[in-house]
Coordinates of C-alpha atoms in Angstrom, one line a residue:
M1 CA 66.3 102.5 -10.9
R2 CA 67.8 105.1 -13.0
T3 CA 66.4 108.4 -14.2
Y4 CA 66.8 110.1 -17.5
F5 CA 65.7 113.5 -19.1
H6 CA 65.0 113.9 -22.8
V7 CA 65.3 117.7 -23.4
D8 CA 63.8 118.7 -26.7
M9 CA 63.9 122.4 -28.0
D10 CA 60.5 123.5 -29.1
A11 CA 60.7 124.4 -32.7
F12 CA 64.2 125.4 -32.1
F13 CA 65.3 126.8 -35.6
V14 CA 62.2 128.9 -35.8
S15 CA 62.6 129.9 -31.9
V16 CA 66.3 131.4 -32.6
E17 CA 65.0 133.1 -35.7
E18 CA 62.3 134.8 -33.9
L19 CA 64.8 135.7 -31.1
A20 CA 66.8 137.7 -34.1
D21 CA 63.6 139.3 -35.6
P22 CA 60.8 139.4 -33.0
S23 CA 58.4 140.4 -35.8
L24 CA 58.4 136.8 -36.9
A25 CA 56.5 136.1 -33.5
G26 CA 53.1 134.2 -34.0
K27 CA 53.5 134.1 -38.0
P28 CA 53.9 130.9 -40.1
V29 CA 57.4 130.7 -40.6
V30 CA 59.2 127.6 -42.3
V31 CA 63.0 127.2 -42.1
G32 CA 65.1 125.1 -44.4
G33 CA 65.1 126.9 -47.5
Q34 CA 62.8 129.0 -50.2
A35 CA 59.5 127.8 -51.2
N36 CA 60.5 127.2 -54.9
Q37 CA 63.3 125.1 -53.7
R38 CA 64.0 121.4 -53.6
G39 CA 64.7 120.4 -50.1
V40 CA 62.7 119.8 -46.8
V41 CA 61.3 121.6 -44.2
S42 CA 63.7 121.7 -41.1
A43 CA 61.4 123.7 -38.6
A44 CA 58.0 124.9 -39.0
S45 CA 56.5 127.4 -36.3
Y46 CA 53.2 126.3 -34.8
A47 CA 51.3 128.8 -36.9
A48 CA 52.4 127.1 -39.8
R49 CA 51.5 123.6 -38.5
K50 CA 48.0 124.5 -38.1
F51 CA 48.0 124.2 -42.1
G52 CA 49.7 120.7 -42.0
V53 CA 53.3 121.7 -42.3
H54 CA 55.6 119.8 -40.5
S55 CA 59.4 118.9 -40.7
A56 CA 60.9 116.7 -43.3
M57 CA 57.9 117.7 -45.6
P58 CA 59.3 119.0 -49.2
L59 CA 59.5 123.0 -49.4
R60 CA 57.1 123.0 -52.1
T61 CA 54.3 121.0 -50.6
A62 CA 54.8 123.3 -47.4
Y63 CA 54.1 126.2 -50.0
R64 CA 51.0 124.6 -51.4
L65 CA 49.9 124.0 -47.7
C66 CA 50.6 127.5 -46.5
P67 CA 51.3 130.2 -49.3
Q68 CA 51.4 133.0 -46.8
A69 CA 54.4 131.3 -44.7
I70 CA 57.6 133.2 -44.4
F71 CA 60.3 131.1 -45.6
L72 CA 63.8 131.2 -44.4
D73 CA 66.9 129.6 -45.3
G74 CA 67.9 129.6 -41.7
H75 CA 71.0 130.5 -39.9
P76 CA 73.3 127.3 -39.0
E77 CA 76.1 129.3 -36.9
Q78 CA 73.2 130.9 -35.0
Y79 CA 71.7 127.6 -33.8
R80 CA 75.0 126.0 -32.9
D81 CA 75.8 129.2 -31.0
Y82 CA 72.2 128.6 -29.3
S83 CA 72.6 125.1 -28.9
R84 CA 76.1 125.6 -26.9
K85 CA 74.3 128.1 -24.7
V86 CA 71.6 125.1 -23.7
Y87 CA 74.4 122.7 -23.4
T88 CA 76.1 124.7 -20.6
V89 CA 72.7 125.0 -18.8
L90 CA 72.1 121.5 -19.1
K91 CA 75.8 120.6 -17.6
R92 CA 74.9 122.3 -14.3
F93 CA 72.1 119.7 -13.8
S94 CA 74.1 116.7 -14.5
P95 CA 77.6 115.7 -15.7
Q96 CA 76.1 113.1 -18.0
V97 CA 74.8 114.9 -21.1
E98 CA 74.7 113.8 -24.6
M99 CA 73.6 116.0 -27.3
A100 CA 71.8 113.8 -29.8
S101 CA 71.3 116.6 -32.0
V102 CA 71.5 120.5 -32.2
D103 CA 68.6 120.6 -30.5
E104 CA 67.8 117.7 -28.5
A105 CA 69.6 116.1 -25.5
Y106 CA 69.7 113.2 -23.3
M107 CA 70.5 113.5 -19.3
D108 CA 71.3 110.9 -16.7
V109 CA 70.2 112.7 -13.5
T110 CA 70.5 109.5 -11.6
G111 CA 71.9 110.6 -8.0
T112 CA 71.6 114.2 -8.5
E113 CA 68.6 114.4 -6.1
R114 CA 70.5 116.0 -3.1
L115 CA 71.6 118.9 -5.4
H116 CA 68.2 119.4 -7.5
G117 CA 65.6 117.5 -5.8
P118 CA 63.4 114.7 -7.1
P119 CA 63.0 114.4 -10.7
L120 CA 59.9 116.6 -11.5
R121 CA 61.2 119.4 -9.4
A122 CA 64.6 119.1 -11.0
A123 CA 63.1 119.0 -14.5
N124 CA 61.0 122.2 -13.8
S125 CA 64.0 124.1 -12.4
L126 CA 66.0 123.0 -15.9
H127 CA 63.0 124.1 -17.9
T128 CA 62.8 127.5 -16.2
A129 CA 66.7 127.9 -16.3
V130 CA 66.8 127.1 -20.0
K131 CA 64.1 129.8 -20.9
Q132 CA 65.7 132.4 -18.3
E133 CA 69.1 131.9 -20.1
T134 CA 68.6 131.5 -23.6
G135 CA 64.7 132.7 -24.2
L136 CA 64.1 129.4 -25.8
N137 CA 61.3 126.9 -24.6
C138 CA 61.9 123.4 -24.3
S139 CA 60.0 120.2 -23.5
I140 CA 61.2 117.6 -21.1
G141 CA 60.6 113.9 -20.7
I142 CA 61.4 111.9 -17.5
A143 CA 61.6 108.4 -17.5
A144 CA 63.6 105.3 -16.3
A145 CA 64.3 104.5 -19.9
R146 CA 65.8 106.7 -22.3
M147 CA 63.4 105.8 -25.3
V148 CA 60.4 106.2 -23.0
A149 CA 61.8 109.8 -22.0
K150 CA 62.3 110.7 -25.4
V151 CA 58.5 109.9 -26.2
A152 CA 57.3 111.8 -23.3
S153 CA 59.0 115.1 -24.3
D154 CA 57.1 114.7 -27.6
Q155 CA 53.9 114.0 -25.8
A156 CA 54.7 117.2 -23.5
K157 CA 55.2 119.7 -26.4
P158 CA 54.9 122.4 -26.5
N159 CA 56.7 123.9 -23.5
G160 CA 56.1 121.1 -21.1
V161 CA 57.2 118.5 -18.7
L162 CA 56.1 115.0 -18.4
W163 CA 57.0 112.1 -16.1
V164 CA 56.5 108.6 -16.6
L165 CA 56.4 107.0 -13.2
P166 CA 58.5 103.7 -13.1
G167 CA 56.3 100.8 -13.8
E168 CA 54.0 102.8 -15.8
E169 CA 55.9 102.6 -19.1
A170 CA 53.7 100.0 -20.8
R171 CA 50.6 101.8 -20.1
F172 CA 51.9 105.2 -21.2
L173 CA 53.0 103.8 -24.4
A174 CA 50.1 101.6 -25.1
P175 CA 47.5 104.0 -26.6
L176 CA 50.2 105.6 -28.9
D177 CA 50.6 105.2 -32.7
I178 CA 53.6 102.8 -33.5
R179 CA 55.0 105.7 -35.2
K180 CA 55.8 107.5 -31.8
I181 CA 58.4 104.7 -31.2
P182 CA 61.7 105.9 -31.9
G183 CA 63.2 104.3 -35.2
V184 CA 59.9 103.5 -36.5
G185 CA 59.7 104.9 -40.1
K186 CA 57.1 104.7 -43.0
V187 CA 58.3 101.2 -44.1
T188 CA 58.2 99.5 -40.7
E189 CA 54.8 101.1 -39.9
K190 CA 53.2 99.9 -43.2
N191 CA 54.5 96.5 -42.5
L192 CA 53.3 96.4 -39.1
Q193 CA 49.9 97.7 -40.1
G194 CA 49.8 94.8 -42.2
W195 CA 49.6 92.8 -39.3
G196 CA 47.1 94.9 -37.7
I197 CA 49.6 96.6 -35.4
R198 CA 48.6 100.4 -35.1
K199 CA 49.0 101.2 -31.6
V200 CA 52.1 100.6 -29.3
G201 CA 49.9 98.4 -27.2
D202 CA 49.2 96.1 -30.4
L203 CA 52.6 95.7 -30.7
A204 CA 53.2 94.6 -26.9
T205 CA 50.8 91.9 -27.2
L206 CA 52.9 90.0 -30.1
D207 CA 55.4 87.1 -29.1
S208 CA 58.9 88.1 -29.3
E209 CA 59.7 85.2 -31.4
F210 CA 57.0 86.3 -33.8
L211 CA 58.8 89.6 -34.3
R212 CA 62.3 88.2 -34.4
E213 CA 61.0 85.9 -37.6
H214 CA 59.6 88.8 -39.3
F215 CA 61.8 91.8 -38.5
G216 CA 65.0 90.1 -37.3
Q217 CA 67.0 91.8 -34.4
W218 CA 65.1 94.9 -35.2
G219 CA 61.9 92.9 -34.3
L220 CA 63.5 92.0 -30.7
A221 CA 64.4 95.8 -30.3
L222 CA 60.7 96.8 -31.1
A223 CA 59.3 94.0 -28.7
G224 CA 61.5 95.9 -25.9
K225 CA 60.5 99.3 -26.8
S226 CA 57.0 98.1 -26.6
R227 CA 57.4 97.4 -23.0
G228 CA 59.2 100.6 -22.5
L229 CA 62.6 99.3 -22.5
D230 CA 65.9 100.8 -24.0
A231 CA 66.6 98.4 -26.9
G232 CA 68.4 98.7 -30.4
G233 CA 70.3 101.6 -31.7
W234 CA 70.8 104.7 -29.6
F235 CA 69.5 102.9 -26.6
D236 CA 72.0 100.1 -26.6
G237 CA 74.7 101.9 -24.2
E238 CA 74.5 104.6 -21.7
V239 CA 74.5 108.2 -22.0
G240 CA 77.8 109.3 -23.6
E241 CA 79.0 105.7 -23.9
D242 CA 80.6 104.8 -27.3
S243 CA 78.6 107.3 -29.1
N244 CA 80.6 107.3 -31.9
P245 CA 78.7 106.9 -35.5
K246 CA 79.1 103.6 -37.6
S247 CA 79.3 105.8 -40.5
I248 CA 79.0 109.6 -41.6
S249 CA 77.8 111.0 -44.9
H250 CA 76.5 114.1 -46.4
E251 CA 74.3 114.8 -49.5
F252 CA 73.3 117.7 -51.6
T253 CA 70.3 118.0 -53.9
F254 CA 70.7 120.6 -56.6
N255 CA 68.0 123.1 -56.9
E256 CA 68.2 122.4 -60.9
D257 CA 69.8 119.4 -62.2
T258 CA 73.3 119.5 -63.8
A259 CA 75.7 117.9 -65.8
E260 CA 78.5 120.8 -65.6
S261 CA 81.6 118.7 -64.4
D262 CA 83.2 121.5 -62.6
T263 CA 80.2 122.2 -60.6
L264 CA 79.7 118.3 -59.9
E265 CA 83.0 117.9 -58.9
S266 CA 83.3 121.1 -56.5
T267 CA 80.3 119.9 -54.7
L268 CA 82.0 116.4 -54.2
A269 CA 84.7 118.3 -52.9
R270 CA 82.5 120.2 -50.5
L271 CA 80.7 117.1 -49.3
S272 CA 84.2 115.5 -48.5
E273 CA 85.0 118.4 -46.4
M274 CA 82.1 117.9 -44.3
V275 CA 82.5 114.3 -43.8
G276 CA 86.2 114.9 -43.1
R277 CA 85.4 117.5 -40.3
R278 CA 82.9 115.1 -38.8
L279 CA 85.3 112.3 -38.7
R280 CA 88.0 114.4 -37.2
E281 CA 85.6 115.9 -34.6
H282 CA 84.9 111.9 -33.7
C283 CA 88.7 111.1 -34.0
L284 CA 87.8 108.5 -36.2
Y285 CA 89.2 107.4 -39.5
A286 CA 87.4 106.0 -42.4
R287 CA 88.4 102.5 -44.3
T288 CA 85.7 102.9 -47.0
V289 CA 84.5 105.9 -49.3
Q290 CA 81.4 105.5 -51.1
L291 CA 79.8 107.9 -53.8
K292 CA 76.0 108.3 -54.2
L293 CA 74.8 109.7 -57.5
R294 CA 71.0 110.3 -58.6
Y295 CA 70.1 111.4 -62.1
T296 CA 67.0 113.4 -63.2
D297 CA 64.9 110.4 -63.7
F298 CA 65.8 109.4 -60.0
S299 CA 67.8 106.3 -60.8
T300 CA 70.5 106.1 -58.2
I301 CA 73.8 104.4 -58.0
T302 CA 76.3 103.7 -55.2
R303 CA 79.8 102.9 -55.4
A304 CA 82.2 102.1 -53.0
H305 CA 86.1 101.8 -52.6
S306 CA 88.3 100.6 -49.8
L307 CA 91.5 102.3 -49.2
D308 CA 94.7 100.8 -48.0
H309 CA 94.7 103.1 -44.9
A310 CA 91.9 104.5 -43.0
T311 CA 91.9 108.5 -43.4
Q312 CA 90.1 111.7 -42.0
L313 CA 91.5 114.0 -44.6
D314 CA 89.2 116.0 -46.9
T315 CA 91.8 115.7 -49.8
E316 CA 92.2 112.1 -49.6
L317 CA 88.2 111.5 -49.3
F318 CA 87.9 113.9 -52.3
Q319 CA 90.6 112.1 -54.4
Q320 CA 88.9 108.6 -54.0
V321 CA 85.2 109.9 -54.5
R322 CA 86.3 111.9 -57.4
A323 CA 87.6 108.8 -59.0
L324 CA 84.6 107.0 -58.4
F325 CA 82.6 109.7 -59.9
R326 CA 84.6 110.1 -63.2
Q327 CA 84.6 106.2 -63.7
N328 CA 81.0 105.7 -63.2
R329 CA 78.7 108.6 -64.1
K330 CA 76.7 108.7 -67.4
A331 CA 78.6 111.2 -69.9
N332 CA 76.5 114.5 -70.2
A333 CA 73.6 112.9 -67.9
A334 CA 72.0 115.6 -65.7
I335 CA 72.5 115.1 -62.0
R336 CA 70.0 115.7 -59.2
L337 CA 71.9 114.6 -56.2
L338 CA 75.4 113.7 -55.0
G339 CA 76.4 112.2 -51.7
V340 CA 79.8 111.2 -50.0
H341 CA 79.2 108.3 -47.5
V342 CA 82.2 106.8 -45.4
S343 CA 82.2 103.4 -43.2
G344 CA 84.6 101.0 -41.7
L345 CA 85.2 103.8 -39.4
E346 CA 88.7 102.9 -37.2
S347 CA 90.3 104.8 -34.2
G348 CA 93.6 105.0 -36.1
E349 CA 95.0 105.5 -39.8
G350 CA 97.2 102.1 -39.9
Q351 CA 100.6 101.9 -41.4
M352 CA 101.7 104.2 -43.9
N353 CA 105.1 104.6 -46.1
L354 CA 107.3 107.5 -44.7
L355 CA 106.7 109.6 -47.9
A356 CA 102.9 109.5 -47.6
E357 CA 103.3 109.9 -43.8
D358 CA 105.2 113.3 -44.1
R359 CA 102.5 114.7 -46.5
T360 CA 99.6 113.3 -44.3
D361 CA 101.1 115.1 -41.3
R362 CA 101.3 118.6 -43.4
W363 CA 97.6 118.2 -44.4
R364 CA 96.7 117.0 -40.8
K365 CA 98.3 120.2 -39.2
A366 CA 96.5 122.4 -42.1
L367 CA 93.1 120.9 -41.5
T368 CA 93.4 121.2 -37.8
A369 CA 93.9 124.9 -38.4
V370 CA 91.2 125.2 -40.7
D371 CA 88.8 123.4 -38.2
K372 CA 89.5 126.0 -35.5
M373 CA 88.8 128.8 -37.9
R374 CA 85.6 127.0 -38.8
D375 CA 84.8 126.8 -34.7
R376 CA 85.1 130.7 -34.6
F377 CA 84.0 132.1 -38.1
G378 CA 81.5 129.4 -39.2
E379 CA 81.6 126.2 -41.6
N380 CA 81.7 127.7 -44.7
S381 CA 84.6 130.3 -43.7
V382 CA 87.3 128.2 -45.1
S383 CA 87.1 125.7 -48.1
L384 CA 89.5 123.9 -50.7
A385 CA 90.1 125.7 -53.7
T386 CA 88.5 122.7 -55.6
G387 CA 85.4 123.1 -53.6
M388 CA 84.7 126.9 -54.0
K389 CA 82.5 126.5 -57.1
G390 CA 80.6 124.2 -55.4
R391 CA 79.8 125.8 -52.2
F392 CA 76.2 125.7 -51.1
R393 CA 74.3 126.7 -48.2
E394 CA 74.5 124.3 -45.2
R395 CA 71.0 122.3 -44.6
V396 CA 70.1 123.0 -41.2
H397 CA 68.2 119.8 -40.5
E398 CA 71.3 117.8 -41.0
N399 CA 73.1 116.6 -37.9
P400 CA 76.0 119.3 -38.1
A401 CA 79.5 119.5 -37.1
G402 CA 80.3 121.4 -33.9
L403 CA 77.6 119.8 -31.7
P404 CA 78.3 120.6 -28.0
G405 CA 80.4 117.9 -26.3
K406 CA 81.4 116.2 -29.1
T407 CA 84.8 118.4 -29.9
P408 CA 88.0 116.6 -29.0
G409 CA 88.9 117.5 -25.2
E410 CA 85.6 119.7 -24.8
E411 CA 84.3 119.0 -21.4

């Protein structure tokens, strides 16, 4: 029997902003951008949530619901700094810590009882330590399965600790809405509701074969999750085991649609940098590069190209995605969104000719130095010259580069 913690920081981005500016405390605050911008809410204070504002909501919708809210762009570097502080505290309680994002982590605390006591005592000690050493509140879920621990931390919010005792998982989950199960989005929820399934308990009564027939392998994972088991996606491996992504992507939505080629290509350069940075962070190389392009009327195209060798270099990613862009864009048509996506991730770049290898090695060394500068001075401190015109504010809700424990060689 294993014991897992899921540690979720409470209104993390807002809480960090309040530490920097105590006058924000108790006020409706929205982090993610300005009220008149496109984009979504990254975090909302509890005072703003009373008006119906929540994360992933369009900023303009949040303004309509709570026009008196204070809208902030956010400070990603500060969030990463506090994430590292939290990670340092977590590592004292278990060597098995995996940051799922900048503000949440899974911990395997099995076998730590002699050091920290039984699960509830250990969780309360951790809860206190995080507050004392960072000034931030967190919620902790405890369970024999990571999926249940994640649900429990959500139920414990704000600033609480909840332990789901072994054997009680199904009873704990049964009365909850099916959206509480990690991975169940609006589409799956709608499909399940079409079968009269609204609570996790409703889901648990269905035959696994029925779910497999109607939802494929995801249906089998749902069957396991409804009974409190780790199943599907993130929960297939152990904490820290083969946590590399299957694909990496970054997108940017322009505040105003544009047809200006220099701006569009510069934005693609910046997105390629962001993708390349994360590839190097995971020590991975991409074999396939994909462009995503969305026009003013929301029509969207994706175009992909497979390389003769895998790469993690910003320059090579940009070269390929720019070629796709030039080949496929509608002349003079205004564009709303651009995205760069890579897949076919491998642990090595494969065979190259000698001339290409020499050039690649020079770029590899240069980008390693660039990554170190970004680690020290921030993600926007260095950029390709091509990407200077397209530089944009980092979306704080994205899974960022620089997550604690993800940098090669970092303990």
